[in-house]
PDB file of N, CA and C in Angstrom:
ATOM      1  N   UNK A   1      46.940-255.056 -57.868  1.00 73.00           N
ATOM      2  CA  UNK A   1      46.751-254.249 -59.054  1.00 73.00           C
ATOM      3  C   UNK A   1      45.319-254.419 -59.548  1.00 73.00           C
ATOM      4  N   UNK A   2      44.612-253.272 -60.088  1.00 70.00           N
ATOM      5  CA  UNK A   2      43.418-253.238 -60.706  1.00 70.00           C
ATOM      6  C   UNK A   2      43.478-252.634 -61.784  1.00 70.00           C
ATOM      7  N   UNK A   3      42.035-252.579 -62.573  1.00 76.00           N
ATOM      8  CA  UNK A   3      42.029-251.435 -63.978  1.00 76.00           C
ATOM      9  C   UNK A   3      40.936-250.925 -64.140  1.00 76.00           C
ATOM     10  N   UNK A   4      40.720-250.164 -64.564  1.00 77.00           N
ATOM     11  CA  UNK A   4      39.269-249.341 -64.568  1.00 77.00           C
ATOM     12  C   UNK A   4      38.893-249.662 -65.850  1.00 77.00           C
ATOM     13  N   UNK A   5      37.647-249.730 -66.410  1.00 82.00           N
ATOM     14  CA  UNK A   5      37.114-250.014 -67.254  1.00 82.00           C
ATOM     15  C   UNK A   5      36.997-248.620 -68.554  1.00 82.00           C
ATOM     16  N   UNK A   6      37.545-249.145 -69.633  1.00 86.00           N
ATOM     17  CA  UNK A   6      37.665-248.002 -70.773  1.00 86.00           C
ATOM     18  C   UNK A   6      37.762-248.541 -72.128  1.00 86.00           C
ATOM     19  N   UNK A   7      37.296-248.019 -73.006  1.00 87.00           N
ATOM     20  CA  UNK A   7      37.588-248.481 -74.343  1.00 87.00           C
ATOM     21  C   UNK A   7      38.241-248.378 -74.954  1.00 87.00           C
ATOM     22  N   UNK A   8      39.572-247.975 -74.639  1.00 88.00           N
ATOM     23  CA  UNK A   8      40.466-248.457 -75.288  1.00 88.00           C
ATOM     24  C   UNK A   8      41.602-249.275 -74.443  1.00 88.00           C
ATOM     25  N   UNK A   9      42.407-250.026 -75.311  1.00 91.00           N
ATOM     26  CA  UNK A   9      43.330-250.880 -74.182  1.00 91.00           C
ATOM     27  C   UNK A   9      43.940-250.476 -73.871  1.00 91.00           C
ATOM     28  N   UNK A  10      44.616-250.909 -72.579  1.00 91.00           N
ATOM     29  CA  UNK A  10      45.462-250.810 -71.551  1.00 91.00           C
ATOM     30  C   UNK A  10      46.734-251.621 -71.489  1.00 91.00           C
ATOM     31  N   UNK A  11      47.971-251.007 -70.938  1.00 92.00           N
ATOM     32  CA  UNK A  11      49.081-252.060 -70.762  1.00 92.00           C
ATOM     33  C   UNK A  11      49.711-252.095 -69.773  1.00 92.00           C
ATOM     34  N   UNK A  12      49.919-253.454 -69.056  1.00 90.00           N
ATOM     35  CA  UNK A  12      50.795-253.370 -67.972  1.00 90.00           C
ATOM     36  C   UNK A  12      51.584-254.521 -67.936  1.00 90.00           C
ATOM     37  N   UNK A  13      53.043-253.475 -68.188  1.00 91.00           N
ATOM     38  CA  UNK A  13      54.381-254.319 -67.967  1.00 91.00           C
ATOM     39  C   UNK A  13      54.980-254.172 -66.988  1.00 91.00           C
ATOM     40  N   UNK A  14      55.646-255.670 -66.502  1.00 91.00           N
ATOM     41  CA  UNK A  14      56.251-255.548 -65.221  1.00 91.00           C
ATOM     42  C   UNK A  14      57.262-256.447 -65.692  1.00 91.00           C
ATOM     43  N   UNK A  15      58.065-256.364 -64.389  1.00 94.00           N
ATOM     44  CA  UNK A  15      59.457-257.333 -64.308  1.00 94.00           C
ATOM     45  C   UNK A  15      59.392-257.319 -63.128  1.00 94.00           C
ATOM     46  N   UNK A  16      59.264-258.709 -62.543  1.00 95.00           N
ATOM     47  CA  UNK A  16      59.852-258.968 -61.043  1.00 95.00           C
ATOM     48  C   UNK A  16      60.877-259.639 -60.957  1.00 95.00           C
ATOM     49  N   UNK A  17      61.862-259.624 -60.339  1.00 97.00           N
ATOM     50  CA  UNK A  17      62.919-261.141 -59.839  1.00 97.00           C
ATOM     51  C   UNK A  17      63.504-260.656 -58.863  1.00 97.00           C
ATOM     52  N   UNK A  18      63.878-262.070 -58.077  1.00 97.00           N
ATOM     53  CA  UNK A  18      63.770-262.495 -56.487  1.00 97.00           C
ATOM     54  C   UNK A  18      65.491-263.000 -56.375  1.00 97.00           C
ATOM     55  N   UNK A  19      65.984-262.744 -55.660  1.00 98.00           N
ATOM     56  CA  UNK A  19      67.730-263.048 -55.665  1.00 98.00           C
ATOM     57  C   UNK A  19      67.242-263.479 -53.801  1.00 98.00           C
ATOM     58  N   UNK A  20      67.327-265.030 -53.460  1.00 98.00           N
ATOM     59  CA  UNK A  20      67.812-265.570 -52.046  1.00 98.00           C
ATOM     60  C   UNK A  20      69.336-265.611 -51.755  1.00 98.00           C
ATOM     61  N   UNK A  21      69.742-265.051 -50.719  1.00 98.00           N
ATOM     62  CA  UNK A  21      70.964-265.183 -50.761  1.00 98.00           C
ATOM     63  C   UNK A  21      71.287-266.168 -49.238  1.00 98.00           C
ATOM     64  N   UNK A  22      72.387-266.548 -49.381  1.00 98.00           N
ATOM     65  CA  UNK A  22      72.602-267.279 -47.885  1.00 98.00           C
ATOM     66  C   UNK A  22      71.425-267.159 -46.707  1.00 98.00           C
ATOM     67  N   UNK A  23      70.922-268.237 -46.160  1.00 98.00           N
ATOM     68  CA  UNK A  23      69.472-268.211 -45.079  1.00 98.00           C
ATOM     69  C   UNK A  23      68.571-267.009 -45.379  1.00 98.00           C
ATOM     70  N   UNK A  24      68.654-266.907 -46.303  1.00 98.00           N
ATOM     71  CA  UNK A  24      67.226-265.910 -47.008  1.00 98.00           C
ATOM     72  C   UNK A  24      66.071-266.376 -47.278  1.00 98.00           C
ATOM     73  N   UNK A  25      65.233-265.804 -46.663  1.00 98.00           N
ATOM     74  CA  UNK A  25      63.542-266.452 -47.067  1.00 98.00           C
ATOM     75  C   UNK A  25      62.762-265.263 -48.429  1.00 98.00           C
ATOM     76  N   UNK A  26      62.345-265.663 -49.135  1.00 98.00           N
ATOM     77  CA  UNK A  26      61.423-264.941 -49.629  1.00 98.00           C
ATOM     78  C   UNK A  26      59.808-265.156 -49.486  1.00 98.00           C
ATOM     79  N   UNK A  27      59.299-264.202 -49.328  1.00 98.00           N
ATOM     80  CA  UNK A  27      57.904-264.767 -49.521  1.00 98.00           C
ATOM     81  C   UNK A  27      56.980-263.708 -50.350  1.00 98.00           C
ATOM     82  N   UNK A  28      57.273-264.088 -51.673  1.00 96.00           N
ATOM     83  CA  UNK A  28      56.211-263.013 -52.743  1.00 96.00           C
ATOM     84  C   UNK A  28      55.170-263.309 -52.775  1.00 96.00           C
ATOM     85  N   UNK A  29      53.792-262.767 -53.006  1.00 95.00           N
ATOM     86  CA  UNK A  29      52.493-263.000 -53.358  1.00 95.00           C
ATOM     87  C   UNK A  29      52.037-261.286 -54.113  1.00 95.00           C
ATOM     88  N   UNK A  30      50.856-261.893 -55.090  1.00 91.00           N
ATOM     89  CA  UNK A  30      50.862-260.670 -55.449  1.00 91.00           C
ATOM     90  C   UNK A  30      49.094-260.974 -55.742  1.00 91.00           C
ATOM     91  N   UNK A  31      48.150-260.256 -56.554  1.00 91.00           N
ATOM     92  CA  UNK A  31      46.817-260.277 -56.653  1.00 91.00           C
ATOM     93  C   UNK A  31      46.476-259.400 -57.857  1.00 91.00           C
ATOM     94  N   UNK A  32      45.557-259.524 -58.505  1.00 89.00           N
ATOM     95  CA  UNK A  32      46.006-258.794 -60.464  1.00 89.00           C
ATOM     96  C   UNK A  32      44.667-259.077 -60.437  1.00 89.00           C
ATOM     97  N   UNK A  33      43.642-258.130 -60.700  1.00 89.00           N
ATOM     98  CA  UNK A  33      42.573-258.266 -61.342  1.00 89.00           C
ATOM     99  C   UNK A  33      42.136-256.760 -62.737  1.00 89.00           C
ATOM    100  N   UNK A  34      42.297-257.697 -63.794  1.00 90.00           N
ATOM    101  CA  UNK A  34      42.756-256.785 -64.599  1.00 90.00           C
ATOM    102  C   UNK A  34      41.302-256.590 -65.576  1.00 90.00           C
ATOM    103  N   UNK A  35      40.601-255.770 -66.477  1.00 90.00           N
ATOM    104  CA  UNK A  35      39.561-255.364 -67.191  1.00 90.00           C
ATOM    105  C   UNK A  35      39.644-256.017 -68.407  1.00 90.00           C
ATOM    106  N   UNK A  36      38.881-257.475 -68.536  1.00 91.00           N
ATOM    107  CA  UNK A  36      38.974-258.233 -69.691  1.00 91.00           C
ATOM    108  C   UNK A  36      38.642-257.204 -70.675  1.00 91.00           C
ATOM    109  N   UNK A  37      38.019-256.146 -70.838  1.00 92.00           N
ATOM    110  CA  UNK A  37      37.322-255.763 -72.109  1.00 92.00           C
ATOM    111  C   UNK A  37      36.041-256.348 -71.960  1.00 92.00           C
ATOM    112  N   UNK A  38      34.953-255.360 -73.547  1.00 90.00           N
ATOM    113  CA  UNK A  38      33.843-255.822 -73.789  1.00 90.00           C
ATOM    114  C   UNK A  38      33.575-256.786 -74.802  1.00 90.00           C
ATOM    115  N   UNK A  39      33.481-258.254 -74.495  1.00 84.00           N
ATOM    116  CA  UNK A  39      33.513-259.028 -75.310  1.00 84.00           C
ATOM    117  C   UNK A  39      32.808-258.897 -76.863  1.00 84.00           C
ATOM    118  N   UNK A  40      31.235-258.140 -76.395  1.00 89.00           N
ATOM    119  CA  UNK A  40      30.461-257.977 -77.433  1.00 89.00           C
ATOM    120  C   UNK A  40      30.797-257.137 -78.275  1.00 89.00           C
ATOM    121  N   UNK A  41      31.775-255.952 -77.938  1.00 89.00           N
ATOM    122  CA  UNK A  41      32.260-254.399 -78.862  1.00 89.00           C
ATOM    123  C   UNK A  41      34.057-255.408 -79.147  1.00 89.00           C
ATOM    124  N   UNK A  42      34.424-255.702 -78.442  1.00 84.00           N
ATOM    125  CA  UNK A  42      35.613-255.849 -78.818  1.00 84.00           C
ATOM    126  C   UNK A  42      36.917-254.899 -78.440  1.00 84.00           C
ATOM    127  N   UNK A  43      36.044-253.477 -77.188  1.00 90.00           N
ATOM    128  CA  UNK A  43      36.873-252.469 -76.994  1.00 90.00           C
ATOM    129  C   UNK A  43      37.596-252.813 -75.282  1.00 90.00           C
ATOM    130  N   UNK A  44      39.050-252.561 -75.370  1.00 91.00           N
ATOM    131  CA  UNK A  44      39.356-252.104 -73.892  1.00 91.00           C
ATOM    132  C   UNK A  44      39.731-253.610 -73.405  1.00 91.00           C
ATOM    133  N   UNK A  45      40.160-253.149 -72.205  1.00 92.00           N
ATOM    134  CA  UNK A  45      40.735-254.311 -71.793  1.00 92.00           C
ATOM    135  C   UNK A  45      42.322-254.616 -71.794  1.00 92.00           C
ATOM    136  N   UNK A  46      42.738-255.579 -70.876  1.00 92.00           N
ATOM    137  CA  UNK A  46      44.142-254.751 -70.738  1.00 92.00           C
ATOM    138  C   UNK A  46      45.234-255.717 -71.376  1.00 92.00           C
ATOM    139  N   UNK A  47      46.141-255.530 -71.623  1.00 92.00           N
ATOM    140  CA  UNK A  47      47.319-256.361 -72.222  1.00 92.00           C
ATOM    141  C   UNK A  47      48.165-256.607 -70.816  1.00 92.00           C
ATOM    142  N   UNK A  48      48.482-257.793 -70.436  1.00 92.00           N
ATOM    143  CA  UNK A  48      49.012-257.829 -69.340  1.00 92.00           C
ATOM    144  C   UNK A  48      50.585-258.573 -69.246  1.00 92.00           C
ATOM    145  N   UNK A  49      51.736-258.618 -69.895  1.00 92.00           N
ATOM    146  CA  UNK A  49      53.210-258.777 -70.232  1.00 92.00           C
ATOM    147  C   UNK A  49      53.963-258.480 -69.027  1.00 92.00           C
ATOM    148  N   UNK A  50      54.038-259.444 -68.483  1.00 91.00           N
ATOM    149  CA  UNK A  50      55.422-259.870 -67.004  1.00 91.00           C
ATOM    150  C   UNK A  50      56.250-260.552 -67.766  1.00 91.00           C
ATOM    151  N   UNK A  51      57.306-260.304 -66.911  1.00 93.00           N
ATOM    152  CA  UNK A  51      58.475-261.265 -66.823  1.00 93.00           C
ATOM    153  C   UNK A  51      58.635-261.656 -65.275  1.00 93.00           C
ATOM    154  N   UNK A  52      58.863-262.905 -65.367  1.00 93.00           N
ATOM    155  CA  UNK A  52      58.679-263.064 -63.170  1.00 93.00           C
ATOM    156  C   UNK A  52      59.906-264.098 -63.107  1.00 93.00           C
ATOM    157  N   UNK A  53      60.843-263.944 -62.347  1.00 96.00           N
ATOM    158  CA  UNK A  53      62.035-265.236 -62.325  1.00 96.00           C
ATOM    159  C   UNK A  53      62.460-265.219 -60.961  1.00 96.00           C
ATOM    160  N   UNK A  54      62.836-266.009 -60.337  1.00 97.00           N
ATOM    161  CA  UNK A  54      63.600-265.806 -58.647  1.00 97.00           C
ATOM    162  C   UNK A  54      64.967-267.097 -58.692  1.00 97.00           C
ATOM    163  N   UNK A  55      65.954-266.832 -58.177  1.00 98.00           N
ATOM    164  CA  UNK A  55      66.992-267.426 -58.123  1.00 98.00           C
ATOM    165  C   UNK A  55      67.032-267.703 -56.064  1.00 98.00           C
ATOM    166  N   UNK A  56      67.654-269.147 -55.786  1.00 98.00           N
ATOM    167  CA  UNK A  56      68.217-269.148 -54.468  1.00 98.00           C
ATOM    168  C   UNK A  56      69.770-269.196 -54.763  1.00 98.00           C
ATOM    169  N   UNK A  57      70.382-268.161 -54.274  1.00 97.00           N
ATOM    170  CA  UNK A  57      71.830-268.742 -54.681  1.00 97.00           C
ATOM    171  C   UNK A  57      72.837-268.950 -53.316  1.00 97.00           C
ATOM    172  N   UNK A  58      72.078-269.357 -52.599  1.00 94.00           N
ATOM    173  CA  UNK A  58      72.739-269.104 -51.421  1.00 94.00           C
ATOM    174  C   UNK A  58      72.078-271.081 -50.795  1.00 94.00           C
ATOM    175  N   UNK A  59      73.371-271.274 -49.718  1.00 98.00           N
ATOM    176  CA  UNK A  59      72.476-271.959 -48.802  1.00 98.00           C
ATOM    177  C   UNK A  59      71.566-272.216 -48.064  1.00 98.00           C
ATOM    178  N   UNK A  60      70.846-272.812 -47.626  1.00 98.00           N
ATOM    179  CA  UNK A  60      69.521-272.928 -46.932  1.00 98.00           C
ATOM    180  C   UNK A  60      68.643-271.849 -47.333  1.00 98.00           C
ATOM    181  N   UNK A  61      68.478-271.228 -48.744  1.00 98.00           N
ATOM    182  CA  UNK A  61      68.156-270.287 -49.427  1.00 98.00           C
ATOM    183  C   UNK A  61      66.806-270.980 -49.627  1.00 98.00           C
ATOM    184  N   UNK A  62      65.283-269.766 -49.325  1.00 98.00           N
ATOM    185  CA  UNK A  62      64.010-270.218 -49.909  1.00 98.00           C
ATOM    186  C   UNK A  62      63.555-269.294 -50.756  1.00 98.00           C
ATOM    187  N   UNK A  63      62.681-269.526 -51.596  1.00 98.00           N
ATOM    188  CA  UNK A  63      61.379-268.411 -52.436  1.00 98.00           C
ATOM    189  C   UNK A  63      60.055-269.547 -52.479  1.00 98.00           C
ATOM    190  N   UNK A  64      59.456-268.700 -51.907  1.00 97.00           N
ATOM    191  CA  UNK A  64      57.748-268.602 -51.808  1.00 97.00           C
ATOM    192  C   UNK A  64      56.858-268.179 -52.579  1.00 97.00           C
ATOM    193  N   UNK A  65      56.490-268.324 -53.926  1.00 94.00           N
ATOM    194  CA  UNK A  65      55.735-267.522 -54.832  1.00 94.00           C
ATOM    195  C   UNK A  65      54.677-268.095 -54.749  1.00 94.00           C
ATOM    196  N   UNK A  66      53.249-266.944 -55.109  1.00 94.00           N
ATOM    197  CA  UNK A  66      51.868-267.271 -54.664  1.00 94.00           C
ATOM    198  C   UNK A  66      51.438-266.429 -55.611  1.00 94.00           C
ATOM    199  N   UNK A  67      50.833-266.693 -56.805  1.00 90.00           N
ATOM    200  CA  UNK A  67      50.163-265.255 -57.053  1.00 90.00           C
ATOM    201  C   UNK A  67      49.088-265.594 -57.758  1.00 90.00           C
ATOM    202  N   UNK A  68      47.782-264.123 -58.320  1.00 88.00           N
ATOM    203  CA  UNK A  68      46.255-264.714 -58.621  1.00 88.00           C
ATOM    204  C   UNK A  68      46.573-263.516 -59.793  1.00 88.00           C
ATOM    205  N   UNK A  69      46.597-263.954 -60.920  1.00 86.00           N
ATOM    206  CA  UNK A  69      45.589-262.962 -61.837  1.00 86.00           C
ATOM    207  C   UNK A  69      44.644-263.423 -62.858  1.00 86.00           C
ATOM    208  N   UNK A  70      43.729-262.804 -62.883  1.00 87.00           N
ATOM    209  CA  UNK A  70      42.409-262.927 -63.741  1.00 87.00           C
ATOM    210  C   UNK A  70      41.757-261.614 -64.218  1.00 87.00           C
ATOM    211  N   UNK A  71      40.964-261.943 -64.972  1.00 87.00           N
ATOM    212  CA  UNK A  71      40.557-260.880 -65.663  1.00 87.00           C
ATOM    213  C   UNK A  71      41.753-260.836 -66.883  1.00 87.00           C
ATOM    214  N   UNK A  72      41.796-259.420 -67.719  1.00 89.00           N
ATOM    215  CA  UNK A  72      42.937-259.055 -68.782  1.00 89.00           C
ATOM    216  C   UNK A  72      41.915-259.883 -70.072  1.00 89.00           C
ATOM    217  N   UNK A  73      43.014-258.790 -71.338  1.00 89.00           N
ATOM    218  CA  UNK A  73      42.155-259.325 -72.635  1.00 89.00           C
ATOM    219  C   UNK A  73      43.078-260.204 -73.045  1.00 89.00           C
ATOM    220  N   UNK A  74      44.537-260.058 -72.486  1.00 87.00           N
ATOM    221  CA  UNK A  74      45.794-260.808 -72.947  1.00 87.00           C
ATOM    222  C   UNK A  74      46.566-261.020 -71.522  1.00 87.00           C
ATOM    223  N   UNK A  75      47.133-262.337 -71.335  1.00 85.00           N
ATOM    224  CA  UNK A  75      48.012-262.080 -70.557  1.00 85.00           C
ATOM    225  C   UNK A  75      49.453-263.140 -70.855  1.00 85.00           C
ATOM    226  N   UNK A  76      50.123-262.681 -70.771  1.00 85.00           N
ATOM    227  CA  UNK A  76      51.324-263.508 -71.582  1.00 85.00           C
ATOM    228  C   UNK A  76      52.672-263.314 -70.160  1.00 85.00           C
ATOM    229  N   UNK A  77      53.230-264.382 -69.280  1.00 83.00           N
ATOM    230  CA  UNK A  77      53.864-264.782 -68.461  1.00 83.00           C
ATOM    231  C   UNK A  77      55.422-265.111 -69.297  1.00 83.00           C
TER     232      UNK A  77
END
């Protein structure tokens, strides 16, 4: 995910979740570089609100989570 640069803010909401079930592998990764805004104006820039959860409910059940974000004027997990 990316954002283009604008003066006014931006929002991006997501919801991910991960269900392993019996010998299930997961392997999520994800990459977020989001448009802090202009520090000096105070305009733009993005609000960035996930919800992220993964369950194994199974035997020999895995999840793999990997993820990068930076940038954003807010980011709240």
């Amino acid at each position: 995910c990316t954002a283009p640069m604008r003066k006014e803010n931006q929002l991006h909401a997501a919801c991910v979740e991960l269900v392993a079930h019996e010998d299930a592998e997961i392997k999520y990764s994800t990459i977020q570089n989001w448009y802090p805004g202009n520090p000096e104006t105070g305009e733009g820039g993005v609000y960035n609100l996930v919800t992220k959860r993964g369950i194994c409910k199974g035997d020999r059940s895995k999840i793999s989570w990997t993820q990068l974000e930076t940038g954003s004027a807010v980011t709240q997990k």
